[in-house]
PDB file of C-alpha atoms in Angstrom:
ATOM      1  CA  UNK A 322       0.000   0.000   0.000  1.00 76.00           C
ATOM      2  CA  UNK A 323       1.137   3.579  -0.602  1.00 83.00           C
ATOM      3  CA  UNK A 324       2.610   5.945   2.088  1.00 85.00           C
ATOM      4  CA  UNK A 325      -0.363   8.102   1.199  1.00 86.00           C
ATOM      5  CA  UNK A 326      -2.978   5.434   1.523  1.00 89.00           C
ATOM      6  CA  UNK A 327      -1.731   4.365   3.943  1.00 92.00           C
ATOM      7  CA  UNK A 328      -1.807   7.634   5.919  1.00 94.00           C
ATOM      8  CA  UNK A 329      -5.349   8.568   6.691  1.00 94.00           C
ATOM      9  CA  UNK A 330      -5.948   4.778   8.093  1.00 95.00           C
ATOM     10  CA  UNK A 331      -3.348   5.275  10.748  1.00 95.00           C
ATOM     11  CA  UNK A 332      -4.938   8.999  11.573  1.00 95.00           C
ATOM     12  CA  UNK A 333      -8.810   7.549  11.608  1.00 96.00           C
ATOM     13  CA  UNK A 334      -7.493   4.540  13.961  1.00 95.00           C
ATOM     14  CA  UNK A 335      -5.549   7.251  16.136  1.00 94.00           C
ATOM     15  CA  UNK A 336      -8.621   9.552  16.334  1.00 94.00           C
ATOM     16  CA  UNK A 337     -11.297   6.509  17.121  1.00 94.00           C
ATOM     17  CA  UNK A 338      -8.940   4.715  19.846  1.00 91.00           C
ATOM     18  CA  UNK A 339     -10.071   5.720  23.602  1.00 86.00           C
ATOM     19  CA  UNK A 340      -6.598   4.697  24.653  1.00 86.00           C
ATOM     20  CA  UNK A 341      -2.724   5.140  23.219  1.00 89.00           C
ATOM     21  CA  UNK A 342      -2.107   2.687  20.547  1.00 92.00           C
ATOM     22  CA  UNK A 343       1.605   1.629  19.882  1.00 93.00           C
ATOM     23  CA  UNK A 344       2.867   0.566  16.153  1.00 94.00           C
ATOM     24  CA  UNK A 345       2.532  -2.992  16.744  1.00 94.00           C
ATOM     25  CA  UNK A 346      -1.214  -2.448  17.731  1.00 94.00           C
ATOM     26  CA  UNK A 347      -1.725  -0.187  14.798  1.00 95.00           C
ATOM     27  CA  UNK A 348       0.088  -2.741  12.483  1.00 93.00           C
ATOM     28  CA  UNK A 349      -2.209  -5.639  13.731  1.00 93.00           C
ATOM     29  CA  UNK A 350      -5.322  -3.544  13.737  1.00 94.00           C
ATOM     30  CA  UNK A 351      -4.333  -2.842   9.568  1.00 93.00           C
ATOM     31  CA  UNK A 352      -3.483  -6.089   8.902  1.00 91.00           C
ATOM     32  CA  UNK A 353      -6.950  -7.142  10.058  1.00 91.00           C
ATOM     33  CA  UNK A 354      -8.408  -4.567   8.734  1.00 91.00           C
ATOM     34  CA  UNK A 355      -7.425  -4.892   5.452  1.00 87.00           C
ATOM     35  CA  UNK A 356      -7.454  -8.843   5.216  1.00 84.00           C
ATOM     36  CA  UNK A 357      -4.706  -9.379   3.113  1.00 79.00           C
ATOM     37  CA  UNK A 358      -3.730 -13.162   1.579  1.00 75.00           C
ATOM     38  CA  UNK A 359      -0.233 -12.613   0.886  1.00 79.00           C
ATOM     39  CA  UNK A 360       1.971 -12.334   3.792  1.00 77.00           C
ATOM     40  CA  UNK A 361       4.491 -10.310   1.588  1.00 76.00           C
ATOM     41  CA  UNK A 362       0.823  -7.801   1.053  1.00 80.00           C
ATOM     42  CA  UNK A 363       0.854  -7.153   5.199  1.00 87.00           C
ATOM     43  CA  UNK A 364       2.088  -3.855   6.430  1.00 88.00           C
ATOM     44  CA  UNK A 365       5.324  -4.045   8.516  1.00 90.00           C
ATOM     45  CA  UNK A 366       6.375  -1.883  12.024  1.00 92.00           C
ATOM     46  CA  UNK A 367       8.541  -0.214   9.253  1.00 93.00           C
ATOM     47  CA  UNK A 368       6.298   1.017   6.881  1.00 93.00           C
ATOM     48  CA  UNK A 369       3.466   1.996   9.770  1.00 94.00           C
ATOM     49  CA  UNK A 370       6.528   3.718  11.728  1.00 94.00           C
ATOM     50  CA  UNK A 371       7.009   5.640   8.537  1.00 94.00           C
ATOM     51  CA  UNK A 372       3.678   6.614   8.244  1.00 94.00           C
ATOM     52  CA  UNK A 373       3.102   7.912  11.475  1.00 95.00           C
ATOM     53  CA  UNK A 374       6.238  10.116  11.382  1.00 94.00           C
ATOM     54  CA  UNK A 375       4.412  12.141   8.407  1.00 94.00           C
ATOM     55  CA  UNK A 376       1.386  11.842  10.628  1.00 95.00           C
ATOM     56  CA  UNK A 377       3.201  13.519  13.398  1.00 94.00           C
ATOM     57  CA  UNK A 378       5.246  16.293  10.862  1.00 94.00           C
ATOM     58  CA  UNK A 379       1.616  16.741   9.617  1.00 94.00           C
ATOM     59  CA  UNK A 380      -0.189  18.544  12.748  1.00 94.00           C
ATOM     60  CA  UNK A 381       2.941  20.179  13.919  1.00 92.00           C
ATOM     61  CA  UNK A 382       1.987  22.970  12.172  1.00 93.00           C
ATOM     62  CA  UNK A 383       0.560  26.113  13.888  1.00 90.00           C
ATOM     63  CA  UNK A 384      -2.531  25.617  11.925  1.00 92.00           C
ATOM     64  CA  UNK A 385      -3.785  22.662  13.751  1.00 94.00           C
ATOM     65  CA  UNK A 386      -5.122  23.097  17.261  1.00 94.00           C
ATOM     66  CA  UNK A 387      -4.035  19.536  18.231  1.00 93.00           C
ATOM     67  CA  UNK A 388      -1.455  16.835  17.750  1.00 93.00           C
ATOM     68  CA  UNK A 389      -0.164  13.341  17.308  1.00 94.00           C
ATOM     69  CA  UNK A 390       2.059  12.830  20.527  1.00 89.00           C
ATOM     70  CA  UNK A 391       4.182   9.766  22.326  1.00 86.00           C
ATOM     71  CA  UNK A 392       1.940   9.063  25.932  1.00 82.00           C
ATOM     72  CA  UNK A 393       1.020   6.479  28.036  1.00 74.00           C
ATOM     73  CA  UNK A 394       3.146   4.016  26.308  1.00 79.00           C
ATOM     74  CA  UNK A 395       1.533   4.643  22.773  1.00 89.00           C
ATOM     75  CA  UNK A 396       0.216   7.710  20.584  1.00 91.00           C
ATOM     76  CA  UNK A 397      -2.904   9.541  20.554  1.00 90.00           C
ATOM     77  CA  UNK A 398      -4.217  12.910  19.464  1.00 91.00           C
ATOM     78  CA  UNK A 399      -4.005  15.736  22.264  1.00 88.00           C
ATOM     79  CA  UNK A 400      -5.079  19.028  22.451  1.00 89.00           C
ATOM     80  CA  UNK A 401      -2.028  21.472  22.096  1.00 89.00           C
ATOM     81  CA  UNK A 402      -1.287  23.526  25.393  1.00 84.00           C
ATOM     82  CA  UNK A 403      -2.746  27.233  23.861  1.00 89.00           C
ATOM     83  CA  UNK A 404      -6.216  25.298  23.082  1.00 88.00           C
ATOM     84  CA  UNK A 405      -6.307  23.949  27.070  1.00 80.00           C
ATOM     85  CA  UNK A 406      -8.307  26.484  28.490  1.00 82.00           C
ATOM     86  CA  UNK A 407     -10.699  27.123  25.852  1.00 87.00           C
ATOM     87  CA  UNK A 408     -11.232  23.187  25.704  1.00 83.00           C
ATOM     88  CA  UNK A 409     -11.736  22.747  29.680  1.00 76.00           C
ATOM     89  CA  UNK A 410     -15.054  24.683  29.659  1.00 82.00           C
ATOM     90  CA  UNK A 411     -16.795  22.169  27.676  1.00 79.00           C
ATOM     91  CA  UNK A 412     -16.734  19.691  30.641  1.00 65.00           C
ATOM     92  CA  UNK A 413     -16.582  22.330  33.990  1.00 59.00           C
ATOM     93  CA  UNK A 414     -15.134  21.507  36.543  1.00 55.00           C
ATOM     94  CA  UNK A 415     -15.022  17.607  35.944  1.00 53.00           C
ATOM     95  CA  UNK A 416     -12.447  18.314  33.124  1.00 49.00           C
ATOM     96  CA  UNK A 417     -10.513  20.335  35.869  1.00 48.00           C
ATOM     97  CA  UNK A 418     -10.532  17.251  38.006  1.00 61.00           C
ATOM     98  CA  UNK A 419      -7.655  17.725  40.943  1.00 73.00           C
ATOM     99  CA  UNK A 420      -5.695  15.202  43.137  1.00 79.00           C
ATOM    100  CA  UNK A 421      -5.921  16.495  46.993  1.00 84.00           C
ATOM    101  CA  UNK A 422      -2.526  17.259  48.248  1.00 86.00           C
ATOM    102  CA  UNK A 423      -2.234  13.943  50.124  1.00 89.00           C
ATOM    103  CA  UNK A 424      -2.950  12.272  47.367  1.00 90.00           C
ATOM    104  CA  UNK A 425       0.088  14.141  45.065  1.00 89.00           C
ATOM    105  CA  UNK A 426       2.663  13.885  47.571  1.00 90.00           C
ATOM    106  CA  UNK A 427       1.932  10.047  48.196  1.00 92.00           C
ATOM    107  CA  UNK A 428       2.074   9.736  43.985  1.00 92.00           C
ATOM    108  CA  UNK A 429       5.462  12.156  43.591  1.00 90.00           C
ATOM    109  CA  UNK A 430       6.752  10.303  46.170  1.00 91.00           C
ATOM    110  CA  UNK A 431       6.020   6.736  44.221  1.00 92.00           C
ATOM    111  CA  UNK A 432       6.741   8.246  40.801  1.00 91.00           C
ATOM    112  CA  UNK A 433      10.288   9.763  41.807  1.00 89.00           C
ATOM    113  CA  UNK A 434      11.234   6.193  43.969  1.00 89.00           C
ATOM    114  CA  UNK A 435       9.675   3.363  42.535  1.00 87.00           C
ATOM    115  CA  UNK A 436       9.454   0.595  43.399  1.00 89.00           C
ATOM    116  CA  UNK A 437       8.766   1.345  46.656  1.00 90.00           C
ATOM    117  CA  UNK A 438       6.663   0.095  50.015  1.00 92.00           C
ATOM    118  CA  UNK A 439       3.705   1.360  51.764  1.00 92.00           C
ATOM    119  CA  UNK A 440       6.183   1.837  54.813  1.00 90.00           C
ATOM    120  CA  UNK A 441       9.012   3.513  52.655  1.00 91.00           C
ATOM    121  CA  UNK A 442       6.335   6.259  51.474  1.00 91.00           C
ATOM    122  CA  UNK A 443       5.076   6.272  55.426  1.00 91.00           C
ATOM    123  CA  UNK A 444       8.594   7.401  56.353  1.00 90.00           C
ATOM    124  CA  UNK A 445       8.956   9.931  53.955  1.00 89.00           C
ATOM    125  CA  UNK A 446       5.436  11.944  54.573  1.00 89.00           C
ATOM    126  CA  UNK A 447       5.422  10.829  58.356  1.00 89.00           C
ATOM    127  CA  UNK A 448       1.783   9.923  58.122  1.00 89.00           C
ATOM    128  CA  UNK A 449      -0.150   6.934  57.479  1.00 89.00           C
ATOM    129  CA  UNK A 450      -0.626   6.582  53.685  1.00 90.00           C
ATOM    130  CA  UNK A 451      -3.147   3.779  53.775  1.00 90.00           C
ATOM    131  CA  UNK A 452      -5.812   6.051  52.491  1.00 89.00           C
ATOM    132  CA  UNK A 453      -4.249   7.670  49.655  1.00 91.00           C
ATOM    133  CA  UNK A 454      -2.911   4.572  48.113  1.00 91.00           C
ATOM    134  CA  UNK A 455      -5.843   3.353  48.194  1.00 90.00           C
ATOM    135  CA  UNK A 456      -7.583   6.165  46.517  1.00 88.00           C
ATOM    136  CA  UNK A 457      -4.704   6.139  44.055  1.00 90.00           C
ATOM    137  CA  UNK A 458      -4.789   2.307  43.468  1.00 90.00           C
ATOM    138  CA  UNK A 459      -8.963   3.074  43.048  1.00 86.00           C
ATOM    139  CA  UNK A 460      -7.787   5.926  40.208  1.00 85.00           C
ATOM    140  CA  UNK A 461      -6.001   3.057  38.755  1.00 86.00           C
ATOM    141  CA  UNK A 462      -2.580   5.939  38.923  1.00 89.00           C
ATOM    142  CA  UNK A 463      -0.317   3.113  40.757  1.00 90.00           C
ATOM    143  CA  UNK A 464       0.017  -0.593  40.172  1.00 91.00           C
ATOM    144  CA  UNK A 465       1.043  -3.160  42.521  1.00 90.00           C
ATOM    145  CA  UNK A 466       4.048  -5.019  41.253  1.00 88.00           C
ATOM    146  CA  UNK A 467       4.869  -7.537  43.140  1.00 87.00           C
ATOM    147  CA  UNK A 468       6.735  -7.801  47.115  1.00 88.00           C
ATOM    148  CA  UNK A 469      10.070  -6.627  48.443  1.00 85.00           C
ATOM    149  CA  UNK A 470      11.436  -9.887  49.275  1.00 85.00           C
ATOM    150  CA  UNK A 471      14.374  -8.269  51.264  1.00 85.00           C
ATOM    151  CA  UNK A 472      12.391  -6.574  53.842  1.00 83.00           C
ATOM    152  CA  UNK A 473      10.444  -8.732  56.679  1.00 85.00           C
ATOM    153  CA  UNK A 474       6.900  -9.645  55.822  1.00 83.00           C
ATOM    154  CA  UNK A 475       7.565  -8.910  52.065  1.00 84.00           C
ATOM    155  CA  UNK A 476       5.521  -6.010  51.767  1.00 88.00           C
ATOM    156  CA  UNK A 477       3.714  -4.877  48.697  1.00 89.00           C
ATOM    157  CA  UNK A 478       5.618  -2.720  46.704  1.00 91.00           C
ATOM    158  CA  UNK A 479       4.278   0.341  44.234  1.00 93.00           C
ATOM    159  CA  UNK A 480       4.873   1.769  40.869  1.00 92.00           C
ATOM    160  CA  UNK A 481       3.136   4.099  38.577  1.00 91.00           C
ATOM    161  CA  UNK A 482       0.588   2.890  35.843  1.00 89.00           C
ATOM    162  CA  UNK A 483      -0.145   3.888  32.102  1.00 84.00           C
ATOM    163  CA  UNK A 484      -3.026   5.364  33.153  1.00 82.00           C
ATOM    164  CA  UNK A 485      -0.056   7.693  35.018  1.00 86.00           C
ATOM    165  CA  UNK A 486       1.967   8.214  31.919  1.00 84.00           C
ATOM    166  CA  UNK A 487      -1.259   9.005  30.115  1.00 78.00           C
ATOM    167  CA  UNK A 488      -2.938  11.465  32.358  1.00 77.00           C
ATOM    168  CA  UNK A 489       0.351  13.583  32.970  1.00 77.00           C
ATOM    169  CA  UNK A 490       1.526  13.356  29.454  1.00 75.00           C
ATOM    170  CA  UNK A 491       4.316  11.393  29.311  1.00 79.00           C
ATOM    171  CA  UNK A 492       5.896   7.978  27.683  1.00 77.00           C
ATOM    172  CA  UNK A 493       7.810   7.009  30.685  1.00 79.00           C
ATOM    173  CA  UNK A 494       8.741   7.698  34.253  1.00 80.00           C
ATOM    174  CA  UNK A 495      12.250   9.053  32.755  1.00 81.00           C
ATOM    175  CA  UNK A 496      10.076  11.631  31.432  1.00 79.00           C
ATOM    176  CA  UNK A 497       9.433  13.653  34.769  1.00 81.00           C
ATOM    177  CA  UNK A 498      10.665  16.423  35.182  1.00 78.00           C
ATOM    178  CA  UNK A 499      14.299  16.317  37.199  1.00 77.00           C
ATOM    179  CA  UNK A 500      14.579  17.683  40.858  1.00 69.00           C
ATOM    180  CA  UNK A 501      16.046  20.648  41.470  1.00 65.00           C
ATOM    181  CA  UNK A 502      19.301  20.428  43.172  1.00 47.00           C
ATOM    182  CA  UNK A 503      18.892  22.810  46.050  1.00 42.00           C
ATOM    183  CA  UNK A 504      20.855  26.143  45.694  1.00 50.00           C
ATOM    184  CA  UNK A 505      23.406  27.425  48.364  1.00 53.00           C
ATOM    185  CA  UNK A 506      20.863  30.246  49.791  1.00 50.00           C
ATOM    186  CA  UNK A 507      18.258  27.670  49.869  1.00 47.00           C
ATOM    187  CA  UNK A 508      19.654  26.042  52.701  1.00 46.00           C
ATOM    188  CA  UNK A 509      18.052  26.091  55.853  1.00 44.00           C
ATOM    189  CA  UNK A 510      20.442  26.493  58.683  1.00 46.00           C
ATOM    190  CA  UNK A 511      20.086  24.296  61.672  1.00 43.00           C
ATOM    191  CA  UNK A 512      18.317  25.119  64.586  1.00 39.00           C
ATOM    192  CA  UNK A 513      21.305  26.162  67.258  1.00 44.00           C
ATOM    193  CA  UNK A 514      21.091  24.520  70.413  1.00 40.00           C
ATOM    194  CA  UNK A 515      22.101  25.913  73.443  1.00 43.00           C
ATOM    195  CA  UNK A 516      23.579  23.840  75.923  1.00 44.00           C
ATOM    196  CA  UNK A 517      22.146  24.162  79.875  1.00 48.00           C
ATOM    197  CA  UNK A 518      23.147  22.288  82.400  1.00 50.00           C
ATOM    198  CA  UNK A 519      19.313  21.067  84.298  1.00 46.00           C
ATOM    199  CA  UNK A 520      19.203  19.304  87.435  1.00 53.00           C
ATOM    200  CA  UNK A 521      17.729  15.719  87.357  1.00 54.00           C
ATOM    201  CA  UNK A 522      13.967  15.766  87.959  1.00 54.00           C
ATOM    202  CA  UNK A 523      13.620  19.608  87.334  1.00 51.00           C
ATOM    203  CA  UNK A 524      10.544  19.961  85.229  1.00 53.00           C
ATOM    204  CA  UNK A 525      11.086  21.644  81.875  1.00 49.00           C
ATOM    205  CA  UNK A 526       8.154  23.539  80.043  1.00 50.00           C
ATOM    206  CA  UNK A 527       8.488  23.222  75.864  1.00 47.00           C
ATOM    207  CA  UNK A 528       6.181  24.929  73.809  1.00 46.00           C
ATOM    208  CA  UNK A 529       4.052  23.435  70.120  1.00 47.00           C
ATOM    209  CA  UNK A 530       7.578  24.590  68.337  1.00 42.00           C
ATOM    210  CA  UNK A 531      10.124  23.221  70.514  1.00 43.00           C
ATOM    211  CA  UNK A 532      11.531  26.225  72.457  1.00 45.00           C
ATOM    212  CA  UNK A 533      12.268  26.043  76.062  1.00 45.00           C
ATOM    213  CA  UNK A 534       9.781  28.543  78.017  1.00 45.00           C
ATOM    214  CA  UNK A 535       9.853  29.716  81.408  1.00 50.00           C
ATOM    215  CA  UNK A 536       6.372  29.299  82.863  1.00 48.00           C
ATOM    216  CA  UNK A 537       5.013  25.713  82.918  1.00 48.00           C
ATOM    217  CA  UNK A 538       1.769  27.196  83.385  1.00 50.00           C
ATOM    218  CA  UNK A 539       1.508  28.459  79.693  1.00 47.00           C
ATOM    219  CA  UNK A 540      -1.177  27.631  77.755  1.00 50.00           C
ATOM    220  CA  UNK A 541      -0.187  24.576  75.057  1.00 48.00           C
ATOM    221  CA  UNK A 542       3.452  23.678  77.180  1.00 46.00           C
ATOM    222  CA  UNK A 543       4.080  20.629  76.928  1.00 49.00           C
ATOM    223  CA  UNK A 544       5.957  19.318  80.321  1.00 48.00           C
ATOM    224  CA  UNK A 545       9.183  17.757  80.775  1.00 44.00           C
ATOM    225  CA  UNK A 546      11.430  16.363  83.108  1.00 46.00           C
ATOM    226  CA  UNK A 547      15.029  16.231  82.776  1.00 46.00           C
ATOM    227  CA  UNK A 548      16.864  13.504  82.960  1.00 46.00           C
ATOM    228  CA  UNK A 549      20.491  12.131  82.296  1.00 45.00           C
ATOM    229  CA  UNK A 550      20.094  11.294  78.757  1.00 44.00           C
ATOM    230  CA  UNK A 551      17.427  13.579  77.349  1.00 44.00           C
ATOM    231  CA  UNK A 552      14.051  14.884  78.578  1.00 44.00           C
ATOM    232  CA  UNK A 553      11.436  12.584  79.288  1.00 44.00           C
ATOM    233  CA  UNK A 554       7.648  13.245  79.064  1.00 45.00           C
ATOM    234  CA  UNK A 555       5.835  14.129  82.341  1.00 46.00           C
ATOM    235  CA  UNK A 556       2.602  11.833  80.479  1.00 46.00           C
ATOM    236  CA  UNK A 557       3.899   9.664  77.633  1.00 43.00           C
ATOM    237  CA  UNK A 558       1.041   8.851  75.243  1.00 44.00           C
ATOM    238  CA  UNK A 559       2.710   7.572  72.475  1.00 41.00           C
ATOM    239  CA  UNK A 560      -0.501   6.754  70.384  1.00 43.00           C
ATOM    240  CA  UNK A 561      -1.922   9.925  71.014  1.00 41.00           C
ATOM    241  CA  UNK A 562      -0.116  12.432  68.228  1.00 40.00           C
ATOM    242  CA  UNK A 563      -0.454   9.866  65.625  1.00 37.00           C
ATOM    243  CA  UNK A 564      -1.340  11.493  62.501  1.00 45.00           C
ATOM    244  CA  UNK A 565      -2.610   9.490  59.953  1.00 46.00           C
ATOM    245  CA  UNK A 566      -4.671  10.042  56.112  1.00 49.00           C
ATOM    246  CA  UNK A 567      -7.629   8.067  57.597  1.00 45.00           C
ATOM    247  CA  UNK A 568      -8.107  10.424  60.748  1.00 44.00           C
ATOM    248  CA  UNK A 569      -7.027  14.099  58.561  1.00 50.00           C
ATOM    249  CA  UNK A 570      -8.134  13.420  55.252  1.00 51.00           C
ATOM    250  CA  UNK A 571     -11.670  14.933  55.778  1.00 42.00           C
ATOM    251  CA  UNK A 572     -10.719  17.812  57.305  1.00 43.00           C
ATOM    252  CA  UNK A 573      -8.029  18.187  54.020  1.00 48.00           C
ATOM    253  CA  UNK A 574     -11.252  17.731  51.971  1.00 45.00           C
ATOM    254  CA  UNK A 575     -10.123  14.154  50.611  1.00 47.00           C
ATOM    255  CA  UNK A 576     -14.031  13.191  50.182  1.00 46.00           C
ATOM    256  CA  UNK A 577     -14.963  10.234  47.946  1.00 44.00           C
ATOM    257  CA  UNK A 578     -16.448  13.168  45.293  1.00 40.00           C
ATOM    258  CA  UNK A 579     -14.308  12.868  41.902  1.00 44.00           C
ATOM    259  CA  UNK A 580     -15.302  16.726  41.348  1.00 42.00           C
ATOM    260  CA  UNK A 581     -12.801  17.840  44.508  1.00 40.00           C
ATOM    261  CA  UNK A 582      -9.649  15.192  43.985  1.00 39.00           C
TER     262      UNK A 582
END
């Protein structure tokens, strides 16, 4: 078949697919298509490679408001980035369709480390992240790939899906965008800590940031008392500053509603 035939069939099969076709798929989907007898007649990754490339030089051009781009593991037709806004208000606000915070620092965290464990992420955010991986698994944005064998229990461990790649727009985790190396002035200096010498069993008063304060009457001071190796809480409740995405994520407006994540 000519390059020119040949053309528009790989552009109406682009259009009508709901999902990122790669060249094999559009080869196969020809071949069957067109039913031919000969195996020297079927098309070859080649010759459908060469067609998309003239596809893709084809709506490069300004004139076009969309084009033929690499996502999600296979290429589709997407809506170039001037044409975004004007395209969002057909659908309102379920076109504009946000991840709560939770939910994006749990994926970042997973995109930038994969493979990586439910406790690995834990550490990292410092709150459960039951909840959002959950919601994320639900979103179908992360995949469970198998268990870390190394680590006791073998826990599940996490990567990002195609369904990933395709709704940020990219072919492959490589594709993020790099992080920053932090600049000199960016730094954040270490808290100083002045040494005083406290006499075992004096009761120290520490405020919600950590600073020593006089009164132990003060309202929020948490109470102290001082011991040989380090201060030890006057009422130790280690369960009760847990924080955790089950107990918060309501009041951070994670609700099951599509419309606000």
């Amino acid at each position: 078949m000519e390059l020119s035939s040949l053309i528009p069939h790989i552009e109406a099969l682009i259009f009508a697919s709901d999902k990122p076709l790669t060249i094999p798929e559009m080869q196969d989907l020809l071949n069957s298509a067109f039913e031919f007898e000969d195996e020297g007649d079927k098309m070859s990754e080649e010759q459908v490679s060469t067609a998309l490339h003239g596809i893709i030089e084809k709506y490069s051009a300004e004139f076009y408001p969309f084009e033929v781009r690499e996502s999600g593991g296979g290429w589709q037709f997407l809506t170039k980035k001037d044409y975004h806004k004007t395209v969002a208000q057909l659908n309102g606000e379920k076109f504009l369709k946000r991840l709560s915070a939770a939910a994006l620092e749990t994926l970042a965290i997973i995109a930038y480390k994969q493979p990586v464990t439910k406790g690995e992420i834990e550490i990292i955010r410092g709150v459960s992240a039951d909840y959002t991986i959950q919601k994320l698994l639900e979103k179908e944005l992360i995949v469970i790939t198998g268990r870390n064998e190394q680590l006791p229990g073998h826990p599940l461990v996490y990567e990002t899906s195609k369904t990933f790649m395709d709704y940020f727009g990219i072919n492959s985790p490589e594709d993020l965008p790099k992080i920053k190396e932090v600049l000199p002035e960016q730094i954040v200096e270490p808290t100083p800590v002045h040494h005083t010498e406290f006499e075992q069993g004096e009761t120290l008063a520490v405020s919600d940031v950590g600073e020593l304060i006089d009164n132990e009457d003060v309202e929020g001071a948490r109470l102290y008392l001082a011991t040989e190796d380090q201060g030890t809480p006057v009422e130790d409740n280690p369960d009760q500053n847990i924080d955790s995405d089950e107990d918060t994520h309501e009041e951070n407006g994670e609700h099951e509603t599509d419309n606000k994540e």
